[in-house]
Amino acid sequence: MTHDNSTHSRSGRSRIEEDRQREEDRARGRGTGAVMRVIVPLQGVVQGRGGVVLGSVIPCALFYFLQLYLKRHRSERAPREEVPPPPRRPSRSPRKPALVSSRALHVIEDENSPYYRGWQAYKENPYDAEHNPDGIIQMGLAENQLMADFMCEVMKAPFNPDQIVLTAGATPAIEMLGFCLADPGNAFLVPSPYYPAFCRDLKWRAGVELVPVPCRSSDNFNVTINALDRAFSQTKKRRLTVRALLISNPSNPVGNILDSATLTMLLEFATEKNIHLVCDEIYAGSVYDSPNFTSIAKVLESGEFDKSRVHIIYGTSKDLCLPGFRVGVIYSYNDKVLKAAQQMSRFCSVSSQTQHLLINMLSDAQFIQQYLSENQRRLRKASLVLTEGLKEAGIKYVKSNAGLYCWVEMGSLMPSYSEKGELNLWDKLLNEAKINVTPGSACYCIEPGWFRICFSTLSCQDMTVALRRIQEFSKRRKRSL
Amino acid sequence: MTHDNSTHSRSGRSRIEEDRQREEDRARGRGTGAVMRVIVPLQGVVQGRGGVVLGSVIPCALFYFLQLYLKRHRSERAPREEVPPPPRRPSRSPRKPALVSSRALHVIEDENSPYYRGWQAYKENPYDAEHNPDGIIQMGLAENQLMADFMCEVMKAPFNPDQIVLTAGATPAIEMLGFCLADPGNAFLVPSPYYPAFCRDLKWRAGVELVPVPCRSSDNFNVTINALDRAFSQTKKRRLTVRALLISNPSNPVGNILDSATLTMLLEFATEKNIHLVCDEIYAGSVYDSPNFTSIAKVLESGEFDKSRVHIIYGTSKDLCLPGFRVGVIYSYNDKVLKAAQQMSRFCSVSSQTQHLLINMLSDAQFIQQYLSENQRRLRKASLVLTEGLKEAGIKYVKSNAGLYCWVEMGSLMPSYSEKGELNLWDKLLNEAKINVTPGSACYCIEPGWFRICFSTLSCQDMTVALRRIQEFSKRRKRSL
């Protein structure tokens, strides 16, 4: 009997699944199934005629040695000695606590060395000019407080400085949540099209599989509960454990925002499936038109939700236009995740010099307010120039109100309605029109013909040049097709 | 466009992934198949015509085949399901190329997405004020050049800016080498006592096992070829694949330096075993007394070595006293490692503001020279004050000439010659003498009774207080034991 992952024919699926369960059990070290399948035919072998003694003794001895062998074999294959056993699979019961990864638990536990306990003792002795002048001066708190205040300002929702872990950019923040929420080979569901680099952020080192949840133009690329349910059950059929749903709000690449109803639906879905909900809100302050942005933090305030499964990604790269400063935020409602992430942040600390500058910037609330609104004004203007130009060229796009990009449909310029056709068009845009855009397939979009066009890096003059190139290319292309 | 909810679009699917898929199929799908292919025909054979002969021969044959199967099955076992198959085991042949990890290979290959190819095209269009005014302005090169110059100055050896990858501190640099050189569950040999945090740096997320190579006071804590050989073969017996030897030079916690002969021996050992040699040289500029420091880079110049297995860790935290700035360096002679590390550095980038400041600092060669020599003068002085005080207290230590610490023997103050006795003494030092030091067991030292005492953070006055406390504690302790 040979089958691989590709044999997904509907007929006989249950049998295949049972077999695969058994195989998986064996792969994990439980060899009982194999032993039984050996033993039972052996009884048949010897029960036939004569050789009662041999027929009984040999199989018994065989069974004994096999058990010995398998026992040794099993203990040898403990995947990594020092890692605690993986947590139980999430149950379907809606009120089970959200599980963190076994590696996160390991990191949390790894504080017993006297080396670190010594540090801890040192930490528990805080500086006070009068009462404890030899104590430690805490530098992190001011920044966390200011960052929480800043997030409150941007997202119009409550944030608590104790729930913040700072990282060297949003990229390591996303990776860190991968390490904390998933064990290698676990999956995150991600409504597609999505930010292309999620894949490298989560897969390269944290080993998290991303499973697209396809969204369609007919739904204005909003995620539906049907698509979520389907992706979840298909992923389970692939024997992957889903550990989180990862969304970006405002969405990247589409550039629209998720409303309260959608966010509530996603929260309920995550609770029902006992998975985490990771909300990348890095463009929260880059909403330049109505409707207003709603943070998941705001939705959490409005009802009886299990907060411990919710984690927000933020950073200063987009809304403050400071990508080079490498300042990212994990805002989590889960104590274990906070603790593990705090420990792991040794791998992606923010430069103290940059912390100092940021403290100064964020302390000036008026400056920040003006900065954000001026940034939004410019984004609105640039977006308008781009979309007006696209209209002139007869190119359709999704109406958006956030982010630094526009989600554009150029299917009519493709030689064929396929990923290949899309990549052909992308290649022509790059090498003939000299315009670098992101093809939808790179964002795992299910429909070919969509492209993400960024408008924030160009001056007005450059935007005019770019639009002229697109318009001329479009004309030539339509003639040649 | 094929979108089957699988992890990637087909276009992004690399050869490595296909190999991995095959491996996975084998691990999952063929397990039962193999057993069933043996069992099912057997049933047909014996049910008609049992008998003693068949009843004995067949089970024995079965047992033999099962052993074969299980043996194969074990060797197939991939460390984590979704990780690509591990590369072939390193051969003992000395001229085999040093292998990098399969996840590093995956990262290197993961550049086929048009999203990144678009970026690449953009990168290939460099700025020139006259000939290509619209090109890109490269900010990294100046820093790499300056960092290479700085390392040449500190280490008195040649360094090439093209072999530098910058990271947000030495901590993520070490972790990155863990990701690049090892697959999860692979091992690094580390002469012990060693820097306590190597364990979290390599184990927490990269999943690398550290195997101590015990060094003894009778050898002045220098590593011997016998200890290396023994650790290597014992690790192989544990069925762990050794991928690197990790050393710190100047050594931490002992505070002495490795001479050319030792470094040559380590290089030859690494070549013979076909493993990598990772040299943490972060204290290279903190050598405050003779003999002079010798970088592995210098040794590589002196003979016919396979450079591609050598990687140097450096940073500005120790020699420039800038730990908060988060500037670390991987200097590698291996192109694949450089490429993978460059890609992975997205998770630990240096703040651009800090890069700017560092460029200014490092550009002033005279300042740097003065800074380093003044730092060394102060370290020498502080070390002298500490060791004189220890002598007065009758406490022995290893004569050292580098680093910010002293390696001290206090076995005579322990209630018992054991790790427990050591931790008891450590606890008394912390809670009675109010002195926080690092016990040797936290550094995986094989001999109890050793402690690392740091001297760089204290002023002269504070050092006097600390020494008085140690002396008084020592007197009391000797009386009570």
mmCIF file of C-alpha atoms in Angstrom, chain A residues 1-5 19-20 23 26-27 37-38 41-42 45-46 49-51 54 58 62 65-66 69-70 72-73 76-77 80-82 103 106-107 110 113-119 121 171-172 175-176 179 184-185 195-197 199-201 203-205 209-212 214 231 234 238 240 324-326 343-344 346-354 357 418-419 423 426 430 436 438-439 441-442 444-448 452, chain B residues 1-3 5-9 11 17 20-21 24-25 27-29 31-33 35-37 39 43 46 48 50-52 54-56 59 62-63 66-67 69-71 73-74 77 80 82 103 106-107 110 113-119 121 168 171-172 175-176 179 184-185 195-197 200-201 203-205 207 209 238-239 324-326 343-344 346-354 357 423 426 430 436 438-439 442 452:
data_model
loop_
_atom_site.group_PDB
_atom_site.id
_atom_site.type_symbol
_atom_site.label_atom_id
_atom_site.label_comp_id
_atom_site.label_asym_id
_atom_site.label_seq_id
_atom_site.Cartn_x
_atom_site.Cartn_y
_atom_site.Cartn_z
ATOM 1 C CA MET A 1 0.000 0.000 0.000
ATOM 2 C CA THR A 2 1.640 3.160 -1.105
ATOM 3 C CA HIS A 3 0.203 6.556 -0.818
ATOM 4 C CA ASP A 4 1.569 10.010 -0.402
ATOM 5 C CA ASN A 5 0.129 13.381 0.365
ATOM 6 C CA ASP A 19 -3.738 4.662 8.125
ATOM 7 C CA ARG A 20 -2.083 8.017 8.255
ATOM 8 C CA GLU A 23 1.696 6.099 10.532
ATOM 9 C CA ARG A 26 4.599 5.329 14.569
ATOM 10 C CA ALA A 27 6.590 8.272 13.287
ATOM 11 C CA ARG A 37 0.042 -6.028 12.745
ATOM 12 C CA VAL A 38 3.038 -8.336 13.087
ATOM 13 C CA PRO A 41 -0.609 -12.727 11.263
ATOM 14 C CA LEU A 42 2.014 -14.661 13.214
ATOM 15 C CA VAL A 45 1.208 -18.727 10.808
ATOM 16 C CA VAL A 46 1.565 -21.079 13.687
ATOM 17 C CA ARG A 49 -0.738 -27.498 12.087
ATOM 18 C CA GLY A 50 1.898 -28.930 14.431
ATOM 19 C CA GLY A 51 4.728 -27.148 16.010
ATOM 20 C CA LEU A 54 7.637 -23.578 18.457
ATOM 21 C CA ILE A 58 8.830 -18.222 18.840
ATOM 22 C CA LEU A 62 9.671 -12.428 19.012
ATOM 23 C CA PHE A 65 12.320 -8.799 21.637
ATOM 24 C CA LEU A 66 10.261 -6.543 19.474
ATOM 25 C CA TYR A 69 13.557 -3.085 20.534
ATOM 26 C CA LEU A 70 10.699 -0.677 20.078
ATOM 27 C CA ARG A 72 14.702 1.368 23.054
ATOM 28 C CA HIS A 73 13.878 2.778 19.688
ATOM 29 C CA GLU A 76 16.106 7.118 21.395
ATOM 30 C CA ARG A 77 13.897 9.196 19.264
ATOM 31 C CA ARG A 80 15.202 16.846 21.695
ATOM 32 C CA GLU A 81 15.954 15.852 25.194
ATOM 33 C CA GLU A 82 15.685 19.206 26.871
ATOM 34 C CA ARG A 103 9.514 26.246 23.035
ATOM 35 C CA HIS A 106 10.861 26.102 27.689
ATOM 36 C CA VAL A 107 12.105 29.674 27.517
ATOM 37 C CA ASP A 110 14.766 28.422 31.658
ATOM 38 C CA SER A 113 20.286 28.925 36.440
ATOM 39 C CA PRO A 114 21.989 30.823 39.271
ATOM 40 C CA TYR A 115 23.473 33.047 36.616
ATOM 41 C CA TYR A 116 20.001 34.388 35.875
ATOM 42 C CA ARG A 117 18.709 34.118 39.416
ATOM 43 C CA GLY A 118 21.595 36.361 40.408
ATOM 44 C CA TRP A 119 20.451 38.857 37.809
ATOM 45 C CA ALA A 121 17.979 39.332 42.613
ATOM 46 C CA THR A 171 9.590 41.832 11.485
ATOM 47 C CA PRO A 172 11.211 40.229 14.541
ATOM 48 C CA GLU A 175 8.795 36.043 14.042
ATOM 49 C CA MET A 176 8.753 36.082 17.847
ATOM 50 C CA PHE A 179 8.218 31.075 18.073
ATOM 51 C CA PRO A 184 7.796 23.794 14.154
ATOM 52 C CA GLY A 185 5.373 22.542 11.536
ATOM 53 C CA TYR A 195 1.932 40.755 2.910
ATOM 54 C CA PRO A 196 4.485 38.682 0.956
ATOM 55 C CA ALA A 197 7.155 38.679 3.682
ATOM 56 C CA CYS A 199 6.200 33.811 4.798
ATOM 57 C CA ARG A 200 9.870 34.512 5.442
ATOM 58 C CA ASP A 201 9.087 36.056 8.824
ATOM 59 C CA LYS A 203 8.695 30.085 8.070
ATOM 60 C CA TRP A 204 12.438 30.616 7.716
ATOM 61 C CA ARG A 205 13.473 30.171 11.296
ATOM 62 C CA GLU A 209 3.477 26.980 7.861
ATOM 63 C CA LEU A 210 1.239 29.672 6.403
ATOM 64 C CA VAL A 211 -2.078 28.541 5.006
ATOM 65 C CA PRO A 212 -3.823 31.123 2.802
ATOM 66 C CA PRO A 214 -8.568 32.871 -0.052
ATOM 67 C CA ALA A 231 -9.207 26.460 5.322
ATOM 68 C CA GLN A 234 -8.530 21.390 5.068
ATOM 69 C CA ARG A 238 -3.314 17.788 6.080
ATOM 70 C CA LEU A 240 -1.238 20.281 10.477
ATOM 71 C CA GLY A 324 15.397 52.243 9.765
ATOM 72 C CA PHE A 325 15.014 52.820 13.481
ATOM 73 C CA ARG A 326 13.962 49.222 14.048
ATOM 74 C CA GLN A 343 13.131 36.712 27.265
ATOM 75 C CA MET A 344 13.517 36.175 23.549
ATOM 76 C CA ARG A 346 17.544 39.465 23.664
ATOM 77 C CA PHE A 347 17.769 38.487 19.986
ATOM 78 C CA CYS A 348 16.222 41.708 18.712
ATOM 79 C CA SER A 349 16.750 44.524 21.198
ATOM 80 C CA VAL A 350 16.176 48.141 20.250
ATOM 81 C CA SER A 351 19.313 50.297 20.246
ATOM 82 C CA SER A 352 19.489 52.332 23.459
ATOM 83 C CA GLN A 353 20.415 55.392 21.439
ATOM 84 C CA THR A 354 17.255 54.975 19.383
ATOM 85 C CA LEU A 357 15.489 59.492 20.683
ATOM 86 C CA SER A 418 -3.367 32.665 -15.083
ATOM 87 C CA GLU A 419 -0.454 33.118 -12.721
ATOM 88 C CA LEU A 423 3.971 37.165 -14.095
ATOM 89 C CA TRP A 426 4.695 41.939 -14.163
ATOM 90 C CA LEU A 430 9.320 45.994 -14.794
ATOM 91 C CA ASN A 436 8.334 47.870 -10.086
ATOM 92 C CA THR A 438 4.165 43.559 -6.547
ATOM 93 C CA PRO A 439 2.190 40.895 -8.417
ATOM 94 C CA SER A 441 0.651 35.916 -6.776
ATOM 95 C CA ALA A 442 3.531 37.052 -4.557
ATOM 96 C CA TYR A 444 -0.819 34.547 -2.506
ATOM 97 C CA CYS A 445 -3.899 36.113 -4.134
ATOM 98 C CA ILE A 446 -6.215 33.463 -5.520
ATOM 99 C CA GLU A 447 -7.276 35.555 -8.534
ATOM 100 C CA PRO A 448 -4.704 36.408 -11.195
ATOM 101 C CA ARG A 452 0.012 46.187 -5.403
ATOM 102 C CA MET B 1 -2.893 29.963 -10.901
ATOM 103 C CA THR B 2 -2.939 26.997 -8.584
ATOM 104 C CA HIS B 3 -3.994 27.756 -5.080
ATOM 105 C CA ASN B 5 -4.257 26.108 0.290
ATOM 106 C CA SER B 6 -0.789 24.667 0.280
ATOM 107 C CA THR B 7 1.932 26.682 1.813
ATOM 108 C CA HIS B 8 3.278 28.306 -1.305
ATOM 109 C CA SER B 9 2.203 28.992 -4.798
ATOM 110 C CA SER B 11 6.078 28.948 -8.625
ATOM 111 C CA GLU B 17 10.852 21.766 -0.686
ATOM 112 C CA ARG B 20 11.503 17.657 1.778
ATOM 113 C CA GLN B 21 8.093 16.630 0.491
ATOM 114 C CA GLU B 24 7.992 13.609 4.383
ATOM 115 C CA ASP B 25 6.005 11.283 2.183
ATOM 116 C CA ALA B 27 8.403 9.247 6.663
ATOM 117 C CA ARG B 28 4.622 9.345 6.777
ATOM 118 C CA GLY B 29 3.284 7.287 3.994
ATOM 119 C CA GLY B 31 5.683 3.219 7.233
ATOM 120 C CA THR B 32 2.666 0.966 7.224
ATOM 121 C CA GLY B 33 3.137 0.201 3.587
ATOM 122 C CA VAL B 35 5.079 -3.685 7.009
ATOM 123 C CA MET B 36 1.932 -4.518 5.079
ATOM 124 C CA ARG B 37 3.913 -5.453 2.029
ATOM 125 C CA ILE B 39 2.668 -9.247 6.125
ATOM 126 C CA GLN B 43 -0.621 -14.632 5.284
ATOM 127 C CA VAL B 46 1.097 -19.843 5.523
ATOM 128 C CA GLY B 48 -2.839 -22.945 3.608
ATOM 129 C CA GLY B 50 1.387 -23.971 8.275
ATOM 130 C CA GLY B 51 3.871 -26.309 9.824
ATOM 131 C CA VAL B 52 6.867 -26.184 12.045
ATOM 132 C CA LEU B 54 7.290 -22.187 8.112
ATOM 133 C CA GLY B 55 6.175 -21.424 11.655
ATOM 134 C CA SER B 56 9.768 -20.929 12.694
ATOM 135 C CA PRO B 59 8.811 -15.314 12.003
ATOM 136 C CA LEU B 62 9.990 -11.411 9.572
ATOM 137 C CA PHE B 63 12.017 -10.309 12.543
ATOM 138 C CA LEU B 66 11.489 -5.723 10.630
ATOM 139 C CA GLN B 67 14.898 -4.895 11.971
ATOM 140 C CA TYR B 69 12.803 -1.724 8.206
ATOM 141 C CA LEU B 70 13.153 -0.114 11.575
ATOM 142 C CA LYS B 71 16.786 0.618 10.926
ATOM 143 C CA HIS B 73 12.997 4.059 9.355
ATOM 144 C CA ARG B 74 15.243 5.455 12.047
ATOM 145 C CA ARG B 77 13.661 10.239 10.732
ATOM 146 C CA ARG B 80 11.164 18.186 12.313
ATOM 147 C CA GLU B 82 8.539 20.554 7.870
ATOM 148 C CA ARG B 103 17.339 25.788 6.734
ATOM 149 C CA HIS B 106 16.266 27.027 2.165
ATOM 150 C CA VAL B 107 16.699 30.694 2.994
ATOM 151 C CA ASP B 110 13.925 31.479 -1.161
ATOM 152 C CA SER B 113 9.385 35.185 -5.583
ATOM 153 C CA PRO B 114 8.816 38.104 -7.975
ATOM 154 C CA TYR B 115 8.378 40.288 -4.921
ATOM 155 C CA TYR B 116 12.025 39.773 -4.088
ATOM 156 C CA ARG B 117 13.211 39.568 -7.670
ATOM 157 C CA GLY B 118 11.685 43.020 -8.137
ATOM 158 C CA TRP B 119 13.677 44.246 -5.213
ATOM 159 C CA ALA B 121 16.339 44.430 -9.927
ATOM 160 C CA ALA B 168 21.707 43.850 16.373
ATOM 161 C CA THR B 171 23.747 37.671 20.736
ATOM 162 C CA PRO B 172 21.708 37.474 17.514
ATOM 163 C CA GLU B 175 21.999 32.632 17.221
ATOM 164 C CA MET B 176 22.193 33.272 13.492
ATOM 165 C CA PHE B 179 20.448 28.674 12.405
ATOM 166 C CA PRO B 184 17.444 21.435 15.080
ATOM 167 C CA GLY B 185 18.925 18.817 17.355
ATOM 168 C CA TYR B 195 29.796 31.882 28.717
ATOM 169 C CA PRO B 196 26.495 30.880 30.391
ATOM 170 C CA ALA B 197 24.231 32.516 27.808
ATOM 171 C CA ARG B 200 20.000 30.332 25.478
ATOM 172 C CA ASP B 201 21.528 31.917 22.390
ATOM 173 C CA LYS B 203 19.213 26.375 22.129
ATOM 174 C CA TRP B 204 16.068 28.434 22.706
ATOM 175 C CA ARG B 205 15.083 29.107 19.128
ATOM 176 C CA GLY B 207 17.474 24.244 18.731
ATOM 177 C CA GLU B 209 22.480 21.259 21.587
ATOM 178 C CA ARG B 238 24.292 9.877 21.584
ATOM 179 C CA ARG B 239 23.275 9.950 17.916
ATOM 180 C CA GLY B 324 23.093 49.127 24.374
ATOM 181 C CA PHE B 325 23.843 50.077 20.797
ATOM 182 C CA ARG B 326 23.209 46.539 19.599
ATOM 183 C CA GLN B 343 18.911 37.326 4.471
ATOM 184 C CA MET B 344 18.185 36.407 8.066
ATOM 185 C CA ARG B 346 16.059 41.126 8.638
ATOM 186 C CA PHE B 347 15.270 39.767 12.111
ATOM 187 C CA CYS B 348 18.037 41.702 13.854
ATOM 188 C CA SER B 349 18.921 44.828 11.881
ATOM 189 C CA VAL B 350 20.991 47.608 13.382
ATOM 190 C CA SER B 351 19.138 50.897 13.871
ATOM 191 C CA SER B 352 20.018 53.300 11.050
ATOM 192 C CA GLN B 353 20.469 56.067 13.575
ATOM 193 C CA THR B 354 23.032 53.946 15.418
ATOM 194 C CA LEU B 357 26.664 57.356 14.816
ATOM 195 C CA LEU B 423 25.743 26.799 44.981
ATOM 196 C CA TRP B 426 27.216 31.303 45.858
ATOM 197 C CA LEU B 430 24.853 36.836 47.342
ATOM 198 C CA ASN B 436 26.743 38.836 42.985
ATOM 199 C CA THR B 438 28.692 33.779 38.585
ATOM 200 C CA PRO B 439 29.217 30.251 39.910
ATOM 201 C CA ALA B 442 26.444 28.084 35.522
ATOM 202 C CA ARG B 452 33.607 34.441 37.733
#
